[in-house]
């Protein structure tokens, strides 16, 4: 048994033992993919365990995240800061080895996977980031960024639509730095893949424009040769269909769904170890020679890292700045002031935000992104920069096509690779990409979502296109900030907030229709907008406070004028970002809301606002689906004209 | 000009004129697809305008719903109850011709489309329903159900992952009664499809197992021949790639994105009409001969309908019952009682619900469905019935593979075709199918979602698999009922509620982990559970009311016992369905909640509960992502053991 083969068995049985010890997990796939994993980490990947953030490292994505013990075992053997004790703590509270890989939690883990298909999309985003970076750093000598991205994926990954969307885009862009290895084990949880997956996967990927090979996934030399061949593939991503046997070596569970999602059990483990000539005791056994092939690879890679560091140290300041631009996501701290100096006049907030985005883009070189075929409607194209296309990666604009979910997963990959991505579509279609948004929030990645056409007031397109529950439901995702600006100043705050917020994604929620510019006192402190809610119009000893967001703020202002004519003393609060507001000290929040009865206005579900308005409060919203009609008819019918709002508030005040 | 050609031009210019009049809409695609539409409605489809619900009609799905004026024009010419005045009211408040087609709103519209890709999935579901029905009605003579399903789809439909998922399943099942016509116009909103859609669509569909043809979409005889050839395709769905020209005949806008989503403008309309030899005035011009080819088709179809009616009248009672079973979705009114007579003992609610589903399935023959590769975990397989497979449609169980979104869209198609579908996956993955769930709610279709693994207490799989915001965010979808039962009786109520609710979908939210059986008074009126919330344990002059759902109810009960030991008088309310509860009269709701301070317990986002507990109230939930650890460690760490809950409630009561 050579040391590679020893390493393969070590990975298999570390995985099996950890799942047994946790009494929870997925042993079959780590067993099946141990060979491919060892091949990658000992003869293919460029990495440095002591520098997991080396910008030019190859990326390894385990899209089938349930096989997490494969990754943890490999990281341990490769010398990452993942100890044998960490492996023994698999799936325990606070351990470095959670049930599915979590980026930021374990060194060497590139992205959080588990929800199937997402890792494929992330890998496409990482490969795209590599191409974008290379195009920006093009110059004399060896490239500073030329990493490759390897993604291991399962049947489930390739059944998910998000992976289809991302794979089609990878083919479109010709990402030849992307190599997907498909674990073709012919087993799903429900049984044989024949039950649900009869398609010709290779042919499908050829149709996307990929280069496709087929190999025996347990023949390491064949896998090695297939990966080597991908170096000769130019202008196309590669798919290697690797036939494997789930739970390989397990006496009765190999090639069955029983090997997938539960511990094998003592008898099966013993049988597998004996058949492999492996000691049944101790568990978590790591023979010294198992680490040797990893050590050889790391030594080679370390020399590459040293050379890379030396070249970076010798860069001219201009080249160094170009490198930083694609690795550090730097944003000037005074960005809000810059944006405030460029405020456009009254318009739809999508149009205002678009103009401000141009200003921001000039100061934030890592800002790249695009739209799911709604660039004209969402107005998110960065002016003066070309669109990215096959062989042309210098631009900053991406055409994602009508693929919101793929867009979301790809943006996560871009963010994980040093860019600051934006993604735009209609707010209603945020539903299509919700799992990717959630992962951005969970991974604490800075992604900016530009969601336009933000209420029924988009008009004639009707209920299929009119958001009702989307604002509220995005607010429910932990660590996602939702920013719904009302005018130009608030749009500037929205972009500043999104670009300066390092630890998570922000959704900008913008109107299709024009809204008036709000009037503020000359000495208004613009920083107050960033606090999420602020007093826009005040009244001594207010009798009522109107709180509104986005396009409902000017309605509140106009309604307030009518209410004043009826003798009310009205405070108007604009609340563009409830998430930011909730993070403010309670005293500040109370001061903003005041002590008068509070009525909230937002053209969406009322649920969620009750906490803010309290028992005495009123929430004017929309708790039904919309309808197809012109904007004015909808505002009338749903009671959202200023006079209807004033009337509803008055009658409520009379009732309280 | 023959009358077919006249009909084509009539459809084109009715569509153009309606968009001009509305000053809103999408003229280019109706213009391009007018020929294919006329071909279908005059020489292909089996339909009866006066009987739009004829069970054996062919289905026509316009997946590119933005081309709604194509459909409305065809329905008008074919004699459906869509008048010329209705066409003139395109996109106006309350009209029969909304911006996108809405089922139930306009006779002849089979499904609500607009969100791209969904119509393709619906069509797969309808074709599957046809196969399921035929298998159940197999017998002597001509088949009672042998309809075909035609779906017109755009680039955008085929870019969306949901369509990829559904198309793969159509290939798996070999649905040769499904014919998709792909409007290959090479234009998207952003411009040429080369920007974002370079794949070989035909080859992709061949990989899925489809039969693929290519035709000129403006050559009606070629289209006719291609459709005729699909009759010879056995065991495979058909894709006809029809090359078309968006905005055909518009002088400057043909073949440009400018023809897509906005009125053409007066000059362009005039130029197009003149080039086509069409009168520029009056608008909405319908020459009498335009209706002739439709009338011929309707006359032929009417004879088929009469023959079909005659055969149905002559059916034996058994055969008639079999037909009703696949067309009427009948559910016995006493189903809840039947389920109550079969209550299993304490277990995980997913396991209890599974046993009750078997009982329900025996009495509800139209109940069919399946899982996105989690049948074993969600436990939704109907016992004693085979799985559906290519050529074998007698069973009731479907393997959707790992394709939640395709599953959702297909279930909508099943529901629209007379079946009562269920779809199961983990609650976290409801996010993957959210757009389809929303459409079921909007279309008022009865679909049952079985979402298991409903909180962080699923344990070791960690935050990628642990729902936090999903229960609250599903509750935000209008017309979706969310039912989270706590024990066997509540599971029975959940299934009864879902199966007896005709006007919309219901999501059952179930635990992975075991929960104890709740104790109730012997004279407990079980019907109270259906009201959404009820007093489970009462106390005279209660000092606190605990409201909980699902697996938190027994925690509330145990915490209540501890609180009583501390001198509190505790009422416990179980609230399995807040949606149902909110529909109850206010007095009843107040009576259930009582006048003591209310604390709510639910292991998910707290936002949304404040309205129920009020300003004095307490919400114990989870406003962060979960973590990978065993269930008990999670309950401890998140403060959801009975003693932790009792302590938190006590300290809150002391503070109030």
Coordinates of C-alpha atoms in Angstrom, one line a residue, chain B residues 117-632:
Chain B
X117 CA -40.5 29.1 -15.8
X118 CA -43.6 28.4 -13.7
X119 CA -45.8 27.7 -16.6
X120 CA -43.5 25.1 -17.9
X121 CA -43.7 23.4 -14.5
X122 CA -47.4 23.7 -14.4
X123 CA -47.7 22.1 -17.9
X124 CA -45.6 19.2 -16.8
X125 CA -48.0 18.8 -13.8
X126 CA -51.0 18.9 -16.1
X127 CA -49.5 16.4 -18.5
X128 CA -48.7 14.2 -15.6
X129 CA -52.2 14.6 -14.3
X130 CA -53.5 13.4 -17.7
X131 CA -51.3 10.3 -17.5
X132 CA -52.4 9.6 -13.9
X133 CA -56.1 10.1 -14.8
X134 CA -55.8 7.9 -17.9
X135 CA -54.2 5.1 -15.9
X136 CA -57.0 5.3 -13.3
X137 CA -59.7 5.2 -16.0
X138 CA -58.1 2.5 -18.2
X139 CA -60.8 0.3 -19.6
X140 CA -62.8 -0.7 -22.6
X141 CA -63.3 1.7 -25.4
X142 CA -61.9 5.1 -26.2
X143 CA -60.1 6.7 -23.3
X144 CA -62.1 9.2 -21.2
X145 CA -59.0 11.3 -20.5
X146 CA -56.4 11.6 -23.2
X147 CA -55.8 15.3 -23.4
X148 CA -52.6 16.9 -24.5
X149 CA -50.8 19.9 -23.0
X150 CA -49.2 22.6 -25.1
X151 CA -47.0 25.1 -23.5
X152 CA -45.6 28.2 -25.2
X153 CA -42.4 29.3 -23.6
X154 CA -39.8 32.0 -24.0
X155 CA -36.0 32.2 -23.5
X156 CA -36.6 33.4 -20.0
X157 CA -38.8 30.4 -19.2
X158 CA -36.0 28.0 -20.3
X159 CA -33.3 29.9 -18.4
X160 CA -35.1 29.6 -15.1
X161 CA -34.0 26.6 -13.0
X162 CA -37.6 25.7 -12.2
X163 CA -38.2 24.9 -15.8
X164 CA -35.0 22.8 -16.0
X165 CA -36.1 20.8 -13.0
X166 CA -39.6 20.2 -14.4
X167 CA -38.3 19.4 -17.9
X168 CA -35.9 16.8 -16.5
X169 CA -38.9 15.2 -14.7
X170 CA -41.0 15.3 -17.8
X171 CA -38.2 13.4 -19.6
X172 CA -37.9 10.9 -16.7
X173 CA -41.6 10.2 -16.7
X174 CA -41.8 10.1 -20.5
X175 CA -44.7 12.5 -20.8
X176 CA -45.5 12.2 -24.5
X177 CA -48.8 14.2 -24.0
X178 CA -46.7 17.3 -23.4
X179 CA -45.6 19.5 -26.3
X180 CA -43.5 22.6 -25.5
X181 CA -43.1 25.2 -28.2
X182 CA -40.1 27.4 -27.5
X183 CA -40.3 30.9 -28.9
X184 CA -36.7 31.2 -30.0
X185 CA -36.6 34.9 -30.8
X186 CA -33.0 35.5 -29.7
X187 CA -34.0 38.7 -27.8
X188 CA -34.3 39.3 -24.1
X189 CA -35.0 42.5 -22.3
X190 CA -31.2 43.2 -22.0
X191 CA -30.7 42.6 -25.7
X192 CA -29.6 39.7 -27.8
X193 CA -29.7 36.3 -26.1
X194 CA -26.0 36.0 -27.0
X195 CA -25.5 38.2 -24.0
X196 CA -26.8 35.5 -21.6
X197 CA -28.1 32.4 -23.3
X198 CA -25.5 30.7 -25.5
X199 CA -26.4 27.1 -24.7
X200 CA -27.8 24.6 -27.2
X201 CA -31.3 24.4 -25.9
X202 CA -32.3 21.5 -28.2
X203 CA -29.4 19.4 -27.0
X204 CA -30.2 20.2 -23.4
X205 CA -33.7 18.9 -23.8
X206 CA -32.5 15.8 -25.7
X207 CA -30.3 15.2 -22.6
X208 CA -33.5 15.3 -20.5
X209 CA -35.0 12.7 -22.8
X210 CA -37.2 14.9 -24.9
X211 CA -37.8 14.7 -28.7
X212 CA -36.7 17.9 -30.3
X213 CA -37.6 19.5 -33.6
X214 CA -36.7 22.9 -35.1
X215 CA -39.1 24.9 -37.3
X216 CA -39.7 28.4 -38.7
X217 CA -42.3 29.7 -36.3
X218 CA -43.8 31.9 -38.9
X219 CA -44.4 29.1 -41.4
X220 CA -47.8 27.7 -40.2
X221 CA -47.6 24.6 -42.3
X222 CA -44.2 23.8 -40.9
X223 CA -45.5 24.4 -37.4
X224 CA -48.6 22.3 -38.2
X225 CA -46.4 19.4 -39.5
X226 CA -44.1 19.6 -36.5
X227 CA -47.1 19.4 -34.1
X228 CA -48.5 16.5 -36.1
X229 CA -45.2 14.6 -35.9
X230 CA -45.4 14.8 -32.1
X231 CA -48.3 12.4 -32.2
X232 CA -45.8 9.8 -33.4
X233 CA -43.4 10.4 -30.5
X234 CA -44.1 7.7 -27.8
X235 CA -42.6 7.9 -24.3
X236 CA -41.0 11.3 -24.7
X237 CA -42.2 14.8 -24.3
X238 CA -41.7 17.1 -27.4
X239 CA -39.9 20.4 -27.7
X240 CA -40.5 22.4 -30.9
X241 CA -37.9 25.1 -31.2
X242 CA -39.7 27.7 -33.3
X243 CA -37.5 30.5 -34.7
X244 CA -39.5 33.7 -34.5
X245 CA -39.1 37.4 -34.9
X246 CA -40.2 39.5 -31.9
X247 CA -42.4 42.4 -33.0
X248 CA -42.6 41.0 -36.5
X249 CA -43.7 43.6 -39.0
X250 CA -42.9 46.6 -36.9
X251 CA -40.8 48.8 -39.1
X252 CA -37.9 49.6 -36.8
X253 CA -38.6 47.6 -33.7
X254 CA -38.8 44.0 -35.1
X255 CA -36.0 41.8 -33.7
X256 CA -35.1 44.4 -31.0
X257 CA -35.7 44.5 -27.2
X258 CA -37.6 47.7 -27.8
X259 CA -40.6 45.5 -29.1
X260 CA -40.7 43.6 -25.8
X261 CA -42.1 45.5 -22.9
X262 CA -43.5 48.8 -23.9
X263 CA -46.1 50.1 -26.4
X264 CA -44.8 50.3 -29.9
X265 CA -45.9 53.9 -30.3
X266 CA -48.3 55.4 -32.9
X267 CA -45.8 55.7 -35.8
X268 CA -44.6 52.1 -35.4
X269 CA -48.1 50.8 -35.1
X270 CA -49.1 52.6 -38.3
X271 CA -46.1 51.4 -40.2
X272 CA -46.8 47.8 -39.1
X273 CA -50.4 47.9 -40.1
X274 CA -49.7 49.5 -43.4
X275 CA -47.0 46.9 -44.2
X276 CA -49.5 44.2 -43.4
X277 CA -52.2 45.7 -45.5
X278 CA -54.2 46.3 -42.4
X279 CA -56.5 49.3 -41.8
X280 CA -55.0 51.7 -39.4
X281 CA -58.5 52.6 -38.2
X282 CA -60.6 51.5 -36.5
X283 CA -58.4 50.0 -33.8
X284 CA -59.4 46.6 -32.4
X285 CA -60.5 45.7 -35.9
X286 CA -61.8 42.2 -36.3
X287 CA -62.8 41.2 -39.9
X288 CA -65.6 38.6 -39.8
X289 CA -63.5 36.0 -41.7
X290 CA -60.9 36.1 -38.8
X291 CA -63.3 34.1 -36.7
X292 CA -64.1 31.5 -39.3
X293 CA -61.2 29.1 -38.8
X294 CA -61.9 29.1 -35.0
X295 CA -65.5 28.4 -35.6
X296 CA -64.6 25.4 -37.7
X297 CA -62.4 24.1 -35.0
X298 CA -65.0 24.7 -32.3
X299 CA -67.7 22.9 -34.4
X300 CA -65.5 19.8 -34.7
X301 CA -64.6 20.0 -31.0
X302 CA -68.3 20.4 -30.0
X303 CA -69.0 17.1 -31.6
X304 CA -66.3 15.5 -29.6
X305 CA -67.6 17.1 -26.4
X306 CA -71.1 15.8 -27.1
X307 CA -69.7 12.3 -27.7
X308 CA -67.7 12.6 -24.5
X309 CA -70.7 13.7 -22.5
X310 CA -72.8 10.9 -23.9
X311 CA -70.1 8.3 -22.9
X312 CA -69.9 9.8 -19.4
X313 CA -73.7 9.6 -19.0
X314 CA -73.5 5.9 -19.9
X315 CA -70.7 5.0 -17.4
X316 CA -71.3 2.4 -14.8
X317 CA -71.4 3.8 -11.3
X318 CA -67.9 2.4 -10.6
X319 CA -66.4 4.0 -13.7
X320 CA -68.2 7.3 -12.9
X321 CA -66.8 7.3 -9.4
X322 CA -63.3 6.7 -10.9
X323 CA -63.8 9.7 -13.2
X324 CA -65.0 11.8 -10.3
X325 CA -62.0 10.8 -8.3
X326 CA -59.6 12.4 -10.8
X327 CA -61.7 15.5 -11.6
X328 CA -63.6 16.6 -8.4
X329 CA -61.0 16.4 -5.6
X330 CA -63.8 15.1 -3.3
X331 CA -63.0 14.8 0.4
X332 CA -65.5 13.4 2.9
X333 CA -66.9 16.0 5.2
X334 CA -66.3 13.8 8.2
X335 CA -62.6 13.3 7.5
X336 CA -61.5 14.8 10.8
X337 CA -63.6 12.2 12.7
X338 CA -62.1 9.4 10.7
X339 CA -58.6 10.7 11.5
X340 CA -59.4 11.1 15.2
X341 CA -60.5 7.5 15.3
X342 CA -57.0 6.5 14.2
X343 CA -54.7 8.6 16.4
X344 CA -51.3 7.0 16.9
X345 CA -49.3 7.4 20.1
X346 CA -46.6 9.9 21.0
X347 CA -43.9 10.3 18.4
X348 CA -42.4 12.9 16.1
X349 CA -45.2 14.9 14.5
X350 CA -43.7 13.9 11.1
X351 CA -44.3 10.3 12.0
X352 CA -47.8 10.8 13.4
X353 CA -48.8 12.9 10.4
X354 CA -47.5 10.1 8.2
X355 CA -49.7 7.5 9.8
X356 CA -52.7 9.8 9.5
X357 CA -51.9 10.6 5.9
X358 CA -52.4 6.9 5.2
X359 CA -55.8 7.0 6.7
X360 CA -56.7 10.2 4.7
X361 CA -55.3 8.7 1.5
X362 CA -57.7 5.8 1.8
X363 CA -60.7 8.2 1.7
X364 CA -59.3 10.8 -0.7
X365 CA -58.5 9.1 -4.0
X366 CA -57.3 12.3 -5.7
X367 CA -54.5 12.7 -3.1
X368 CA -51.2 12.1 -4.9
X369 CA -47.8 13.5 -4.4
X370 CA -44.3 13.0 -3.2
X371 CA -41.1 14.3 -1.9
X372 CA -38.0 16.1 -3.2
X373 CA -35.8 13.1 -2.4
X374 CA -36.8 13.1 1.3
X375 CA -39.6 10.6 1.3
X376 CA -37.9 8.6 4.1
X377 CA -37.3 11.6 6.2
X378 CA -40.6 13.4 5.6
X379 CA -42.4 10.0 5.7
X380 CA -45.0 10.9 3.0
X381 CA -45.1 7.8 0.9
X382 CA -48.6 6.5 0.5
X383 CA -48.4 2.8 1.6
X384 CA -49.5 0.1 -0.8
X385 CA -49.3 2.3 -3.8
X386 CA -46.5 2.1 -6.3
X387 CA -44.3 5.0 -7.4
X388 CA -45.0 6.6 -10.7
X389 CA -42.5 5.9 -13.4
X390 CA -42.2 6.0 -17.2
X391 CA -45.2 4.0 -18.6
X392 CA -46.5 3.3 -15.1
X393 CA -48.9 5.9 -13.9
X394 CA -51.3 3.9 -11.7
X395 CA -49.5 4.8 -8.5
X396 CA -49.9 7.8 -6.2
X397 CA -46.3 8.4 -5.2
X398 CA -43.9 10.7 -7.0
X399 CA -40.2 10.9 -6.8
X400 CA -39.4 14.5 -7.6
X401 CA -35.7 14.1 -7.0
X402 CA -33.8 17.0 -5.4
X403 CA -36.0 19.6 -7.2
X404 CA -38.1 21.5 -4.7
X405 CA -39.0 24.3 -7.1
X406 CA -40.0 21.9 -10.0
X407 CA -42.0 19.9 -7.4
X408 CA -43.9 23.1 -6.4
X409 CA -44.7 24.1 -10.0
X410 CA -45.7 20.5 -11.0
X411 CA -48.0 20.3 -7.9
X412 CA -49.7 23.5 -9.1
X413 CA -50.3 21.8 -12.4
X414 CA -51.7 18.7 -10.7
X415 CA -54.1 20.8 -8.6
X416 CA -55.2 22.7 -11.7
X417 CA -56.1 19.4 -13.3
X418 CA -58.3 17.9 -10.6
X419 CA -55.9 16.2 -8.3
X420 CA -55.1 17.1 -4.7
X421 CA -51.4 17.1 -4.6
X422 CA -49.0 17.0 -1.6
X423 CA -45.3 18.0 -1.7
X424 CA -42.8 17.3 1.0
X425 CA -39.3 18.4 1.9
X426 CA -37.5 19.9 4.9
X427 CA -39.0 23.2 6.1
X428 CA -35.7 25.0 5.3
X429 CA -36.1 24.1 1.7
X430 CA -39.5 25.7 1.4
X431 CA -37.3 28.7 0.4
X432 CA -36.3 26.9 -2.8
X433 CA -40.0 26.6 -3.9
X434 CA -41.4 29.8 -2.5
X435 CA -42.4 31.3 -5.9
X436 CA -44.5 28.2 -6.6
X437 CA -46.1 28.3 -3.1
X438 CA -47.0 31.9 -3.7
X439 CA -48.7 31.1 -7.0
X440 CA -50.7 28.3 -5.4
X441 CA -52.0 30.8 -2.9
X442 CA -52.6 33.4 -5.6
X443 CA -54.4 30.9 -7.8
X444 CA -56.4 29.6 -4.8
X445 CA -55.3 26.1 -5.5
X446 CA -55.5 23.3 -3.0
X447 CA -51.9 22.0 -2.5
X448 CA -50.7 20.4 0.7
X449 CA -47.0 21.1 1.7
X450 CA -45.6 18.7 4.2
X451 CA -42.5 20.5 5.7
X452 CA -40.7 18.5 8.3
X453 CA -37.5 19.2 10.4
X454 CA -39.2 22.4 11.5
X455 CA -36.8 24.1 13.9
X456 CA -33.2 24.2 15.2
X457 CA -34.1 21.1 17.2
X458 CA -33.5 19.0 14.1
X459 CA -30.0 19.1 15.6
X460 CA -26.6 18.3 14.1
X461 CA -27.2 19.3 10.5
X462 CA -26.6 22.8 11.6
X463 CA -27.7 26.3 10.5
X464 CA -27.9 25.5 6.7
X465 CA -30.7 23.1 7.5
X466 CA -32.3 24.7 10.5
X467 CA -35.3 26.9 9.8
X468 CA -35.4 30.1 11.8
X469 CA -37.4 32.6 9.7
X470 CA -39.3 30.1 7.6
X471 CA -42.5 29.6 9.7
X472 CA -43.0 33.4 10.0
X473 CA -42.1 34.0 6.4
X474 CA -44.6 31.4 5.1
X475 CA -47.3 33.0 7.3
X476 CA -46.7 36.2 5.3
X477 CA -47.9 34.7 2.0
X478 CA -51.5 35.7 1.6
X479 CA -54.0 32.8 1.4
X480 CA -51.5 30.2 2.6
X481 CA -52.4 28.6 5.8
X482 CA -49.6 27.4 8.1
X483 CA -50.5 24.6 10.5
X484 CA -47.9 23.5 13.1
X485 CA -49.4 20.7 15.2
X486 CA -48.2 19.7 18.6
X487 CA -49.4 16.1 18.9
X488 CA -51.5 13.4 17.3
X489 CA -54.9 15.2 17.7
X490 CA -53.5 18.3 16.2
X491 CA -51.9 16.4 13.4
X492 CA -55.3 15.0 12.6
X493 CA -56.7 18.5 12.6
X494 CA -53.8 19.6 10.4
X495 CA -54.5 17.0 7.7
X496 CA -58.3 17.6 8.0
X497 CA -57.8 21.3 7.6
X498 CA -55.5 20.9 4.6
X499 CA -57.8 18.5 2.8
X500 CA -61.1 20.2 3.5
X501 CA -59.8 23.7 2.7
X502 CA -60.8 24.2 -0.9
X503 CA -59.6 27.7 -1.7
X504 CA -55.9 27.6 -1.1
X505 CA -52.8 25.8 0.0
X506 CA -51.9 24.6 3.5
X507 CA -48.4 24.0 4.8
X508 CA -48.0 21.4 7.5
X509 CA -45.0 22.1 9.7
X510 CA -43.7 19.1 11.5
X511 CA -41.0 18.0 13.9
X512 CA -38.1 15.7 13.3
X513 CA -37.9 14.9 17.0
X514 CA -40.3 13.1 19.2
X515 CA -42.8 15.1 21.2
X516 CA -45.1 13.9 24.0
X517 CA -48.8 13.5 23.7
X518 CA -50.7 16.4 25.3
X519 CA -53.3 15.6 27.9
X520 CA -56.8 17.0 27.5
X521 CA -60.0 16.9 29.5
X522 CA -62.1 13.9 28.6
X523 CA -64.9 16.2 27.3
X524 CA -62.5 18.2 25.1
X525 CA -64.2 19.3 21.9
X526 CA -61.7 18.4 19.2
X527 CA -63.3 20.8 16.7
X528 CA -61.7 23.6 18.8
X529 CA -58.3 22.6 17.3
X530 CA -59.6 23.6 13.8
X531 CA -60.2 27.1 15.0
X532 CA -56.5 27.6 15.1
X533 CA -55.9 28.2 18.8
X534 CA -57.6 26.9 21.9
X535 CA -57.1 26.7 25.7
X536 CA -55.3 23.5 26.4
X537 CA -54.9 24.0 30.2
X538 CA -56.8 26.6 32.1
X539 CA -56.5 28.3 35.4
X540 CA -59.1 30.3 37.3
X541 CA -58.0 34.0 37.3
X542 CA -54.9 33.2 35.3
X543 CA -51.8 35.3 36.1
X544 CA -50.1 34.4 32.8
X545 CA -51.0 32.8 29.5
X546 CA -48.5 30.8 27.6
X547 CA -49.2 30.5 23.9
X548 CA -47.1 28.0 21.9
X549 CA -47.1 26.1 18.6
X550 CA -45.9 22.6 17.6
X551 CA -43.0 21.2 19.6
X552 CA -43.0 24.2 21.9
X553 CA -46.5 23.3 23.3
X554 CA -45.2 20.5 25.5
X555 CA -42.4 22.8 26.6
X556 CA -45.1 25.3 27.6
X557 CA -47.0 22.7 29.4
X558 CA -44.0 21.6 31.4
X559 CA -42.9 25.2 32.1
X560 CA -46.5 25.9 33.3
X561 CA -46.2 23.1 35.8
X562 CA -43.0 24.7 37.1
X563 CA -44.6 28.1 37.1
X564 CA -47.5 26.8 39.1
X565 CA -45.0 25.5 41.7
X566 CA -43.8 29.1 41.9
X567 CA -47.4 30.3 42.6
X568 CA -48.4 31.3 39.2
X569 CA -51.9 30.6 37.8
X570 CA -51.1 29.5 34.2
X571 CA -53.3 29.2 31.1
X572 CA -51.7 27.3 28.2
X573 CA -53.0 28.0 24.7
X574 CA -52.0 25.8 21.8
X575 CA -52.0 27.7 18.5
X576 CA -51.4 25.4 15.7
X577 CA -52.8 27.7 13.0
X578 CA -52.6 31.4 13.5
X579 CA -54.2 32.0 10.1
X580 CA -57.3 30.1 11.1
X581 CA -57.3 31.8 14.4
X582 CA -57.1 35.2 12.8
X583 CA -60.3 34.5 10.9
X584 CA -62.3 33.8 14.1
X585 CA -64.4 36.6 15.6
X586 CA -62.5 39.0 17.7
X587 CA -64.5 38.1 20.8
X588 CA -63.6 34.5 20.5
X589 CA -59.9 35.3 20.0
X590 CA -60.0 37.5 23.1
X591 CA -61.7 34.7 25.1
X592 CA -59.0 32.2 24.1
X593 CA -56.1 34.5 25.0
X594 CA -57.7 35.8 28.2
X595 CA -56.8 38.9 30.0
X596 CA -53.6 37.9 31.7
X597 CA -50.2 38.9 30.3
X598 CA -49.3 36.6 27.3
X599 CA -46.0 35.0 26.6
X600 CA -45.6 33.3 23.2
X601 CA -43.1 30.4 22.5
X602 CA -42.0 29.4 19.1
X603 CA -38.5 28.4 18.0
X604 CA -38.3 30.9 15.2
X605 CA -38.2 34.6 14.5
X606 CA -40.1 36.6 17.1
X607 CA -41.3 39.2 14.7
X608 CA -44.9 38.8 13.9
X609 CA -45.9 37.5 17.3
X610 CA -46.0 41.0 18.9
X611 CA -49.5 41.7 17.6
X612 CA -50.8 38.6 19.5
X613 CA -49.0 39.1 22.8
X614 CA -49.4 42.9 22.8
X615 CA -47.3 45.6 24.5
X616 CA -47.3 43.8 27.8
X617 CA -46.4 40.5 26.3
X618 CA -43.2 38.4 25.9
X619 CA -42.1 36.5 22.8
X620 CA -39.6 33.7 23.3
X621 CA -38.2 32.7 20.0
X622 CA -34.9 32.7 18.1
X623 CA -33.6 35.7 16.2
X624 CA -30.3 34.3 15.1
X625 CA -29.1 31.5 12.9
X626 CA -28.9 28.1 14.5
X627 CA -25.9 25.9 15.1
X628 CA -24.7 22.3 14.6
X629 CA -25.1 20.3 17.8
X630 CA -27.3 17.6 19.3
X631 CA -30.9 18.6 20.1
X632 CA -30.5 18.8 23.8

